CSV table of C-alpha atoms in Angstrom, one decimal:
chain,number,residue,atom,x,y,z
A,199,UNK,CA,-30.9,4.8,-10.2
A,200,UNK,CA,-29.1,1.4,-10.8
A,201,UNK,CA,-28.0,2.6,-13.9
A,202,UNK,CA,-26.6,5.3,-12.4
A,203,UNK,CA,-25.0,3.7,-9.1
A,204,UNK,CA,-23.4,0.8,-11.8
A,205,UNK,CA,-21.8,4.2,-14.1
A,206,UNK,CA,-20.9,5.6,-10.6
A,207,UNK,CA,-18.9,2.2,-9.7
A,208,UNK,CA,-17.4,2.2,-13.4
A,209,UNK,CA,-15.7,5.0,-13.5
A,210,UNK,CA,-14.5,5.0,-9.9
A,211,UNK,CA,-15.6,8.1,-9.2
A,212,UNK,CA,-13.6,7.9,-5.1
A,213,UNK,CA,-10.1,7.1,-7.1
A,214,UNK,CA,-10.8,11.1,-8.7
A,215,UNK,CA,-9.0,11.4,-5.0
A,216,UNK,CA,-6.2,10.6,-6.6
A,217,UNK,CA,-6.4,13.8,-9.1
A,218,UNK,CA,-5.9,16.2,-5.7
A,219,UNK,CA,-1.8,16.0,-6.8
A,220,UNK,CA,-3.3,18.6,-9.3
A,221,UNK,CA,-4.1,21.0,-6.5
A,222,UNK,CA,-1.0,20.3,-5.1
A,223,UNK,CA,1.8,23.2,-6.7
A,224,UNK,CA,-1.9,25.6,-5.5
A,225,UNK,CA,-2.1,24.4,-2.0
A,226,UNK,CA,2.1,24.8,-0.9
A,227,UNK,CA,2.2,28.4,-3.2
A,228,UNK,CA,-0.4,29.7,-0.4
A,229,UNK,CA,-1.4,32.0,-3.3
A,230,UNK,CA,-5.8,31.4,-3.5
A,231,UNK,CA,-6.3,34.0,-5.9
A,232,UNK,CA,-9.4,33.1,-8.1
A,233,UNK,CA,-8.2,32.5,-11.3
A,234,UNK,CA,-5.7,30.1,-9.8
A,235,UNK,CA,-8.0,28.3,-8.0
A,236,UNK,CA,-10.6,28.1,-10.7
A,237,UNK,CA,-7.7,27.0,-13.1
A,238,UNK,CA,-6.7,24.0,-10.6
A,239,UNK,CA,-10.6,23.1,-9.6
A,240,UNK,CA,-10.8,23.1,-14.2
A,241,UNK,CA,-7.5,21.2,-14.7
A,242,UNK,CA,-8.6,18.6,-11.6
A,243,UNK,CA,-12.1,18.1,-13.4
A,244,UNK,CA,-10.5,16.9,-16.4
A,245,UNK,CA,-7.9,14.8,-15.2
A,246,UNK,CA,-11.0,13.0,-12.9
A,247,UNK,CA,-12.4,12.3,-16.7
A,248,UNK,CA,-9.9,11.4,-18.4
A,249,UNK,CA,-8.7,8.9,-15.5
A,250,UNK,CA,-12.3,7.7,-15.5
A,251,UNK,CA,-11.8,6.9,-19.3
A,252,UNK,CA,-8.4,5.4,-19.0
A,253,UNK,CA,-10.2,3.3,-15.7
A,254,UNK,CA,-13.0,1.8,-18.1
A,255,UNK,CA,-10.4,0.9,-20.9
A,256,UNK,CA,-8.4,-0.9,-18.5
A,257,UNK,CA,-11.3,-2.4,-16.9
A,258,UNK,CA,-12.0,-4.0,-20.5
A,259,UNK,CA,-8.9,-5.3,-21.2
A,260,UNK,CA,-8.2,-6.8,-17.8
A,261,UNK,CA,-12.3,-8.5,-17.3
A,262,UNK,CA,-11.2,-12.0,-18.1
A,263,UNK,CA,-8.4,-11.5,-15.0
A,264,UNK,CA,-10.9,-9.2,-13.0
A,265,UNK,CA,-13.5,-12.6,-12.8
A,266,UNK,CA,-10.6,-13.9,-10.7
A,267,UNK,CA,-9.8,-11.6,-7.8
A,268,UNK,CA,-11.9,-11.6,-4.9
A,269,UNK,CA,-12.8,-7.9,-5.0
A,270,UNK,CA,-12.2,-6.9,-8.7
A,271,UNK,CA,-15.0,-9.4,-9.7
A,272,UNK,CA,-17.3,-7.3,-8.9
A,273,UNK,CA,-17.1,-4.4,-11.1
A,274,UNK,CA,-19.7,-3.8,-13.3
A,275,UNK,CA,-17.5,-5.2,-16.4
A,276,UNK,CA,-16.4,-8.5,-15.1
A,277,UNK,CA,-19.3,-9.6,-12.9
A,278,UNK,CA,-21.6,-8.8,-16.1
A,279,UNK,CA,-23.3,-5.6,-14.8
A,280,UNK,CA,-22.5,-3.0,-17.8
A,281,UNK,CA,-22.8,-4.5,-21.1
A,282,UNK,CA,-19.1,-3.6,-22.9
A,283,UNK,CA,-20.8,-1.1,-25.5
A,284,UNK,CA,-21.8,1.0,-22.7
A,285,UNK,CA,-18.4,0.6,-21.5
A,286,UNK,CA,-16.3,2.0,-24.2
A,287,UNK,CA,-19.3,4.4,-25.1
A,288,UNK,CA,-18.4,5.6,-22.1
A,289,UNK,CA,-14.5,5.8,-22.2
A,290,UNK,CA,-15.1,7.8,-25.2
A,291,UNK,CA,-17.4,10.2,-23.4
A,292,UNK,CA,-15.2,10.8,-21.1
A,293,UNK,CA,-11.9,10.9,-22.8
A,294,UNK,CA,-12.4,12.9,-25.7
A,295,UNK,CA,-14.3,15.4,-23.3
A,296,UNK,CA,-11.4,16.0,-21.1
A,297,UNK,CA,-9.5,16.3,-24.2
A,298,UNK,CA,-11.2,18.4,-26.1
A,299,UNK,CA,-11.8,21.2,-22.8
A,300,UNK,CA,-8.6,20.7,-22.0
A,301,UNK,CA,-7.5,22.1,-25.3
A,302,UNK,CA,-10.0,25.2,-25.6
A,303,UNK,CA,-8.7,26.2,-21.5
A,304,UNK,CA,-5.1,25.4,-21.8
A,305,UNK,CA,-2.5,23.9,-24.9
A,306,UNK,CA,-0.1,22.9,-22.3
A,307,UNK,CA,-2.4,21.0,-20.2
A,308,UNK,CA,-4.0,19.5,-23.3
A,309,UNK,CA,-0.4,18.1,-24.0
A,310,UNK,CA,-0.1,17.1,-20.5
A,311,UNK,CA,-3.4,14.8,-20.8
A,312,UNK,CA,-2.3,13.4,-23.8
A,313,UNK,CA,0.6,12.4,-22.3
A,314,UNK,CA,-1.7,11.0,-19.6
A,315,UNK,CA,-3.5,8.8,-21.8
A,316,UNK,CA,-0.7,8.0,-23.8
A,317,UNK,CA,1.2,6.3,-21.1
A,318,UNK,CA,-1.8,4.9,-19.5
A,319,UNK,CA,-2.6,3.3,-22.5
A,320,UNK,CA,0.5,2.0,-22.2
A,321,UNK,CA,0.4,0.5,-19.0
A,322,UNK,CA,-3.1,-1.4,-19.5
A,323,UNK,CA,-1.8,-2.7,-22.5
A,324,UNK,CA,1.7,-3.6,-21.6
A,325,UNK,CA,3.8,-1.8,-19.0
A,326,UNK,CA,1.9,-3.1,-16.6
A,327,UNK,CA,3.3,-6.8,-16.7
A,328,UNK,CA,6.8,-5.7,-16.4
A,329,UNK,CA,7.9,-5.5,-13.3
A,330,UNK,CA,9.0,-1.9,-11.5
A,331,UNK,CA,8.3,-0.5,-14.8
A,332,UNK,CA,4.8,-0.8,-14.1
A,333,UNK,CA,5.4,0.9,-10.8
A,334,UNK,CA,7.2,3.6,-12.4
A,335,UNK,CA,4.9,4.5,-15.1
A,336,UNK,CA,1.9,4.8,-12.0
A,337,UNK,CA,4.4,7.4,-10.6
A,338,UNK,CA,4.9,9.3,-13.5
A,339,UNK,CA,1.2,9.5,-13.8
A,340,UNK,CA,1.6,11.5,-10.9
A,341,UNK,CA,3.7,13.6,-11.9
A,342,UNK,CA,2.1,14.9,-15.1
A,343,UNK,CA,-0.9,15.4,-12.4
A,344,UNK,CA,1.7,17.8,-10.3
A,345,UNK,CA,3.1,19.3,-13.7
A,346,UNK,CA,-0.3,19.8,-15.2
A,347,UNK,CA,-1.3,21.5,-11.3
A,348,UNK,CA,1.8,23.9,-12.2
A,349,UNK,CA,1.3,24.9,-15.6
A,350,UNK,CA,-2.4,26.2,-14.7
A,351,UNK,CA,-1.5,28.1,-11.5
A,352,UNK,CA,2.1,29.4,-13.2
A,353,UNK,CA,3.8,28.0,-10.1
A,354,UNK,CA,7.0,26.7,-10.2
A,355,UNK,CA,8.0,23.3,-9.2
A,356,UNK,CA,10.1,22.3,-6.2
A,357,UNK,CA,12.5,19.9,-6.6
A,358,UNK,CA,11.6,18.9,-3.1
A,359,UNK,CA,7.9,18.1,-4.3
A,360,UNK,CA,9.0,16.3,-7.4
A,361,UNK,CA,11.1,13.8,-5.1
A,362,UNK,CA,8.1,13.6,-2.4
A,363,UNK,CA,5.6,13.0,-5.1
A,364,UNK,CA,7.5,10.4,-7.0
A,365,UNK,CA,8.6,8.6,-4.0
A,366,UNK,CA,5.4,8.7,-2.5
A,367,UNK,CA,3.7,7.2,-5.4
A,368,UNK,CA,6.2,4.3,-5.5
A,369,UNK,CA,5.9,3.2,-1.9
A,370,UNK,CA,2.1,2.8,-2.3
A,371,UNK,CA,2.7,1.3,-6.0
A,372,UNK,CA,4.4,-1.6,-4.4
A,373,UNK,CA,2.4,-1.7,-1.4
A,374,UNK,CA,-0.3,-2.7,-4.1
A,375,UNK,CA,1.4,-5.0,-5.9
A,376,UNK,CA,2.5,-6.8,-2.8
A,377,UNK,CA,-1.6,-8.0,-2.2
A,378,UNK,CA,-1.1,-9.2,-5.5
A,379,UNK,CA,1.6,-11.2,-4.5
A,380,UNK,CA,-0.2,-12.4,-2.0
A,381,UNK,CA,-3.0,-13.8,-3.9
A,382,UNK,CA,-0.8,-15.2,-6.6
A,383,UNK,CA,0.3,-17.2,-3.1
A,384,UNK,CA,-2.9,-18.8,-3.3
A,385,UNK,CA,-3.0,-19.5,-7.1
A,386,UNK,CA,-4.8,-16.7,-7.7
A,387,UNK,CA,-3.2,-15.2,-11.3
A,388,UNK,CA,-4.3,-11.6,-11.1
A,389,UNK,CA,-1.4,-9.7,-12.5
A,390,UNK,CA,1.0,-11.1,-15.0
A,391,UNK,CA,4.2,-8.6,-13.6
A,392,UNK,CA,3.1,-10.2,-9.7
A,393,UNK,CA,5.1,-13.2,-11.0
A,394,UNK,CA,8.5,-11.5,-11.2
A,395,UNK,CA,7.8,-10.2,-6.9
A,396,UNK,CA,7.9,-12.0,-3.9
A,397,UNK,CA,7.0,-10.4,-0.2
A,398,UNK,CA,10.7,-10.1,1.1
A,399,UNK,CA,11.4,-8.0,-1.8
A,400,UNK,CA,8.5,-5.9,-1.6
A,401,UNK,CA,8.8,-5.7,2.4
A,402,UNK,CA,12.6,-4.2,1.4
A,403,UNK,CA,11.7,-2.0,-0.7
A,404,UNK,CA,9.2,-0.1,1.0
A,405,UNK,CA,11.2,-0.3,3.9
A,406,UNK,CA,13.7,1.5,1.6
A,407,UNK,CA,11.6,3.9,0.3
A,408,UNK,CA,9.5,4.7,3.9
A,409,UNK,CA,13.2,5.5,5.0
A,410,UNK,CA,14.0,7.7,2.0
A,411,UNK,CA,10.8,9.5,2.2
A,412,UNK,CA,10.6,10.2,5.9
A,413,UNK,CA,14.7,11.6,5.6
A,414,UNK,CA,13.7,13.6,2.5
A,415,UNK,CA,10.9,15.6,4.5
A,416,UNK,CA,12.2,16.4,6.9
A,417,UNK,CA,15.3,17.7,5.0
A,418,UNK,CA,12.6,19.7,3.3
A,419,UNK,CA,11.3,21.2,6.8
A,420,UNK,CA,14.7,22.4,7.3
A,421,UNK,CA,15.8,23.5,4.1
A,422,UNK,CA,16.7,27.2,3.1
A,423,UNK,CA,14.1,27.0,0.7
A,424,UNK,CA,11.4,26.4,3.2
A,425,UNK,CA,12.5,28.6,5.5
A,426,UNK,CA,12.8,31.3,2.7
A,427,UNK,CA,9.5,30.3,1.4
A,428,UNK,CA,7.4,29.7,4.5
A,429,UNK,CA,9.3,32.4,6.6
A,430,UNK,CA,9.3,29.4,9.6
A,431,UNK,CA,11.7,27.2,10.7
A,432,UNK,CA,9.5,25.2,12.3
A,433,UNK,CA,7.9,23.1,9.5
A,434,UNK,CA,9.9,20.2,10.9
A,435,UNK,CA,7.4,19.4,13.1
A,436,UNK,CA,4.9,18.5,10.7
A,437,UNK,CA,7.2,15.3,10.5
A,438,UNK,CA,5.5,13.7,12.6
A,439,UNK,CA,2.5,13.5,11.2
A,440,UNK,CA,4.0,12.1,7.8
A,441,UNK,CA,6.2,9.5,10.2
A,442,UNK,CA,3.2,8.2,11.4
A,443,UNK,CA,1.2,7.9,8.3
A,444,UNK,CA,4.1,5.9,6.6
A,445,UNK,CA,4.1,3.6,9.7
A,446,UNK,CA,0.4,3.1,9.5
A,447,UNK,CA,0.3,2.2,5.8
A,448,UNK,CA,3.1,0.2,6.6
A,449,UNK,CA,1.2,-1.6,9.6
A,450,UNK,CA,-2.1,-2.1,7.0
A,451,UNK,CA,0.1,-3.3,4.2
A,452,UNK,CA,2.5,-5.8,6.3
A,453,UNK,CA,0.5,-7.1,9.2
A,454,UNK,CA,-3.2,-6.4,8.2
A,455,UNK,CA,-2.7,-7.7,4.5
A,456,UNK,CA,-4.9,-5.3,2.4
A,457,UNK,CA,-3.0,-2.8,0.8
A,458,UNK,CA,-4.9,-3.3,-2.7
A,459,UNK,CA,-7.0,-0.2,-2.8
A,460,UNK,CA,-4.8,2.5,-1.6
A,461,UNK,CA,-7.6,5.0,-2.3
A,462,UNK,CA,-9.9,3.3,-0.2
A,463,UNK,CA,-7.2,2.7,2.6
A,464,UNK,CA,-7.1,6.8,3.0
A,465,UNK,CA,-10.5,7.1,2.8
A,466,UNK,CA,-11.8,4.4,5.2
A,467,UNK,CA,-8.9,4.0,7.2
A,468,UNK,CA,-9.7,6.3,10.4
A,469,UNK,CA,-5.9,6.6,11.9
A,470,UNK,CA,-4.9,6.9,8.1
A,471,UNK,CA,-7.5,10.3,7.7
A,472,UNK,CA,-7.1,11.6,10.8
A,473,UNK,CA,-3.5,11.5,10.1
A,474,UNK,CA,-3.7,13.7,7.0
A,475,UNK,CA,-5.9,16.1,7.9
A,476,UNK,CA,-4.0,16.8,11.1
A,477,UNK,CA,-0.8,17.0,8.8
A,478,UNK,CA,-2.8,19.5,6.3
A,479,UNK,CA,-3.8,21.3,9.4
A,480,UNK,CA,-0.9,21.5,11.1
A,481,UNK,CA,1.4,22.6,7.8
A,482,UNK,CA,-0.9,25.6,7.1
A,483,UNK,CA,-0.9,26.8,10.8
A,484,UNK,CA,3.1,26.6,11.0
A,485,UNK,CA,3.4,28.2,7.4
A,486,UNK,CA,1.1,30.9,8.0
A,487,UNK,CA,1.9,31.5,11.4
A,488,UNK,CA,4.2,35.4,10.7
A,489,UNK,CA,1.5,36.3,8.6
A,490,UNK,CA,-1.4,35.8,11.5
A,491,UNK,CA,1.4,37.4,14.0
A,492,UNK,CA,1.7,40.2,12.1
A,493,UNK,CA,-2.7,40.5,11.4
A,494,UNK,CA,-2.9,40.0,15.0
């Protein structure tokens, strides 16, 4: 059971959270039909390995730093746990598996994953000390998540959910790296790109972005498209909900000071959770609404 628990920690198995961007082009095409839906469930199962590989790589190049931060420590590679041949057994396991699946079910999401790895390779190994290019190359990771969610299901991309994804991802990118900052503040050296922040510049920008975001939903609520697509012009009030969750993450990131595991943040964070599932809630109800008028 240890054995198991300590794989469980290793390959993060609650940042596979993160792989939900795949189910995203699913959930706002409000077409469930079941080979969709098996196709997204297939495509998120194999980004959750692949990430878990590309996690235990990174986990083995960054150990020496990892025995430095107060929380990263304690993973199972830097505090000792998991011997480093059952690490990158393991990275291999779950890499070329994802790989290899992801080529029998679907060319274009094998291509997609590659590119995954590629440029997450890339970022362990050096994007990731340069800085806003590392924060950039964490949101393109998202989008290859969104574009691999699209090619599966056959539904077409948005330009409003490319802009809300990338934009997303960047505000919690440098929300991250500002706890970073923060413990370079008290000589801690965790991230070699935390050198080239500072907190004013990282409170700036995701005040920036927060504004950009907010502005660019709501314009979204109330665009022809939505209308068109949703047959509702009353999406905008779903606006509230995302208002309120960027204030929140704003309030845990600038006056609470632990903005390191946004994953976590989501998950734990009651305000932060109810806050999304009201928003999820609330977005179907309004979407669907003409079509439960016209059941009723």
């Amino acid at each position: 059971m240890k054995r198991l628990h300590l794989t469980l920690r290793l390959i993060r198995v609650h940042q596979w959270v993160k792989n939900a961007f795949v189910l995203i082009p699913l959930f706002f095409s409000f077409d469930f039909t079941g080979e969709k839906v098996l196709n997204s469930v297939i495509a998120f199962i194999l980004f959750c390995f692949l990430s878990s590989g590309v996690y235990v790589i990174n986990d083995l190049k960054d150990k020496h730093l990892d025995r430095l931060h107060p929380v990263k420590k304690h993973r199972p590679i830097a505090s000792g746990e998991v011997s480093e041949f059952y690490a990158k057994s393991l990275a291999i396991a779950f890499s070329t598996t994802s790989l290899f699946f992801s080529f029998l079910v679907e060319y274009q999401l094998f291509i997609i994953l590659i590119a995954y790895f590629i440029l997450n390779i890339l970022y362990s190994y050096y994007i990731k000390h340069v800085a806003i290019f590392d924060v950039l190359a964490i949101s393109f990771s998202f989008l290859l998540r969104l574009i691999a969610g699209s090619v599966v299901t056959d539904v077409s991309l948005s330009m409003w959910i490319i802009v809300m994804t990338f934009l997303l991802a960047m505000f919690i990118s440098f929300a991250k790296r500002r706890e970073d900052v923060l413990l370079q503040e008290k000589g801690l050296n965790t991230r070699e790109s935390a050198k080239m922040y500072n907190a004013e510049f990282l409170n700036a920008t995701m005040i920036m972005l927060a504004s950009v975001i907010v502005v660019t939903y709501i314009l979204y609520t109330v665009s022809d498209y939505a209308i068109r697509t949703y047959k509702t012009d009353k999406l905008y009030i779903t606006s509230i909900f995302v208002i309120l969750g960027i204030i929140r993450y704003m309030q845990i990131t600038m006056v609470e000071n632990r903005s390191g595991d946004p994953t976590a943040l989501v998950l734990r964070d009651r305000f932060l959770r109810t806050v999304v599932i009201t928003w999820f809630i609330s977005f179907i109800f309004i979407a669907r609404m003409e079509k439960w008028i016209e059941w009723l």
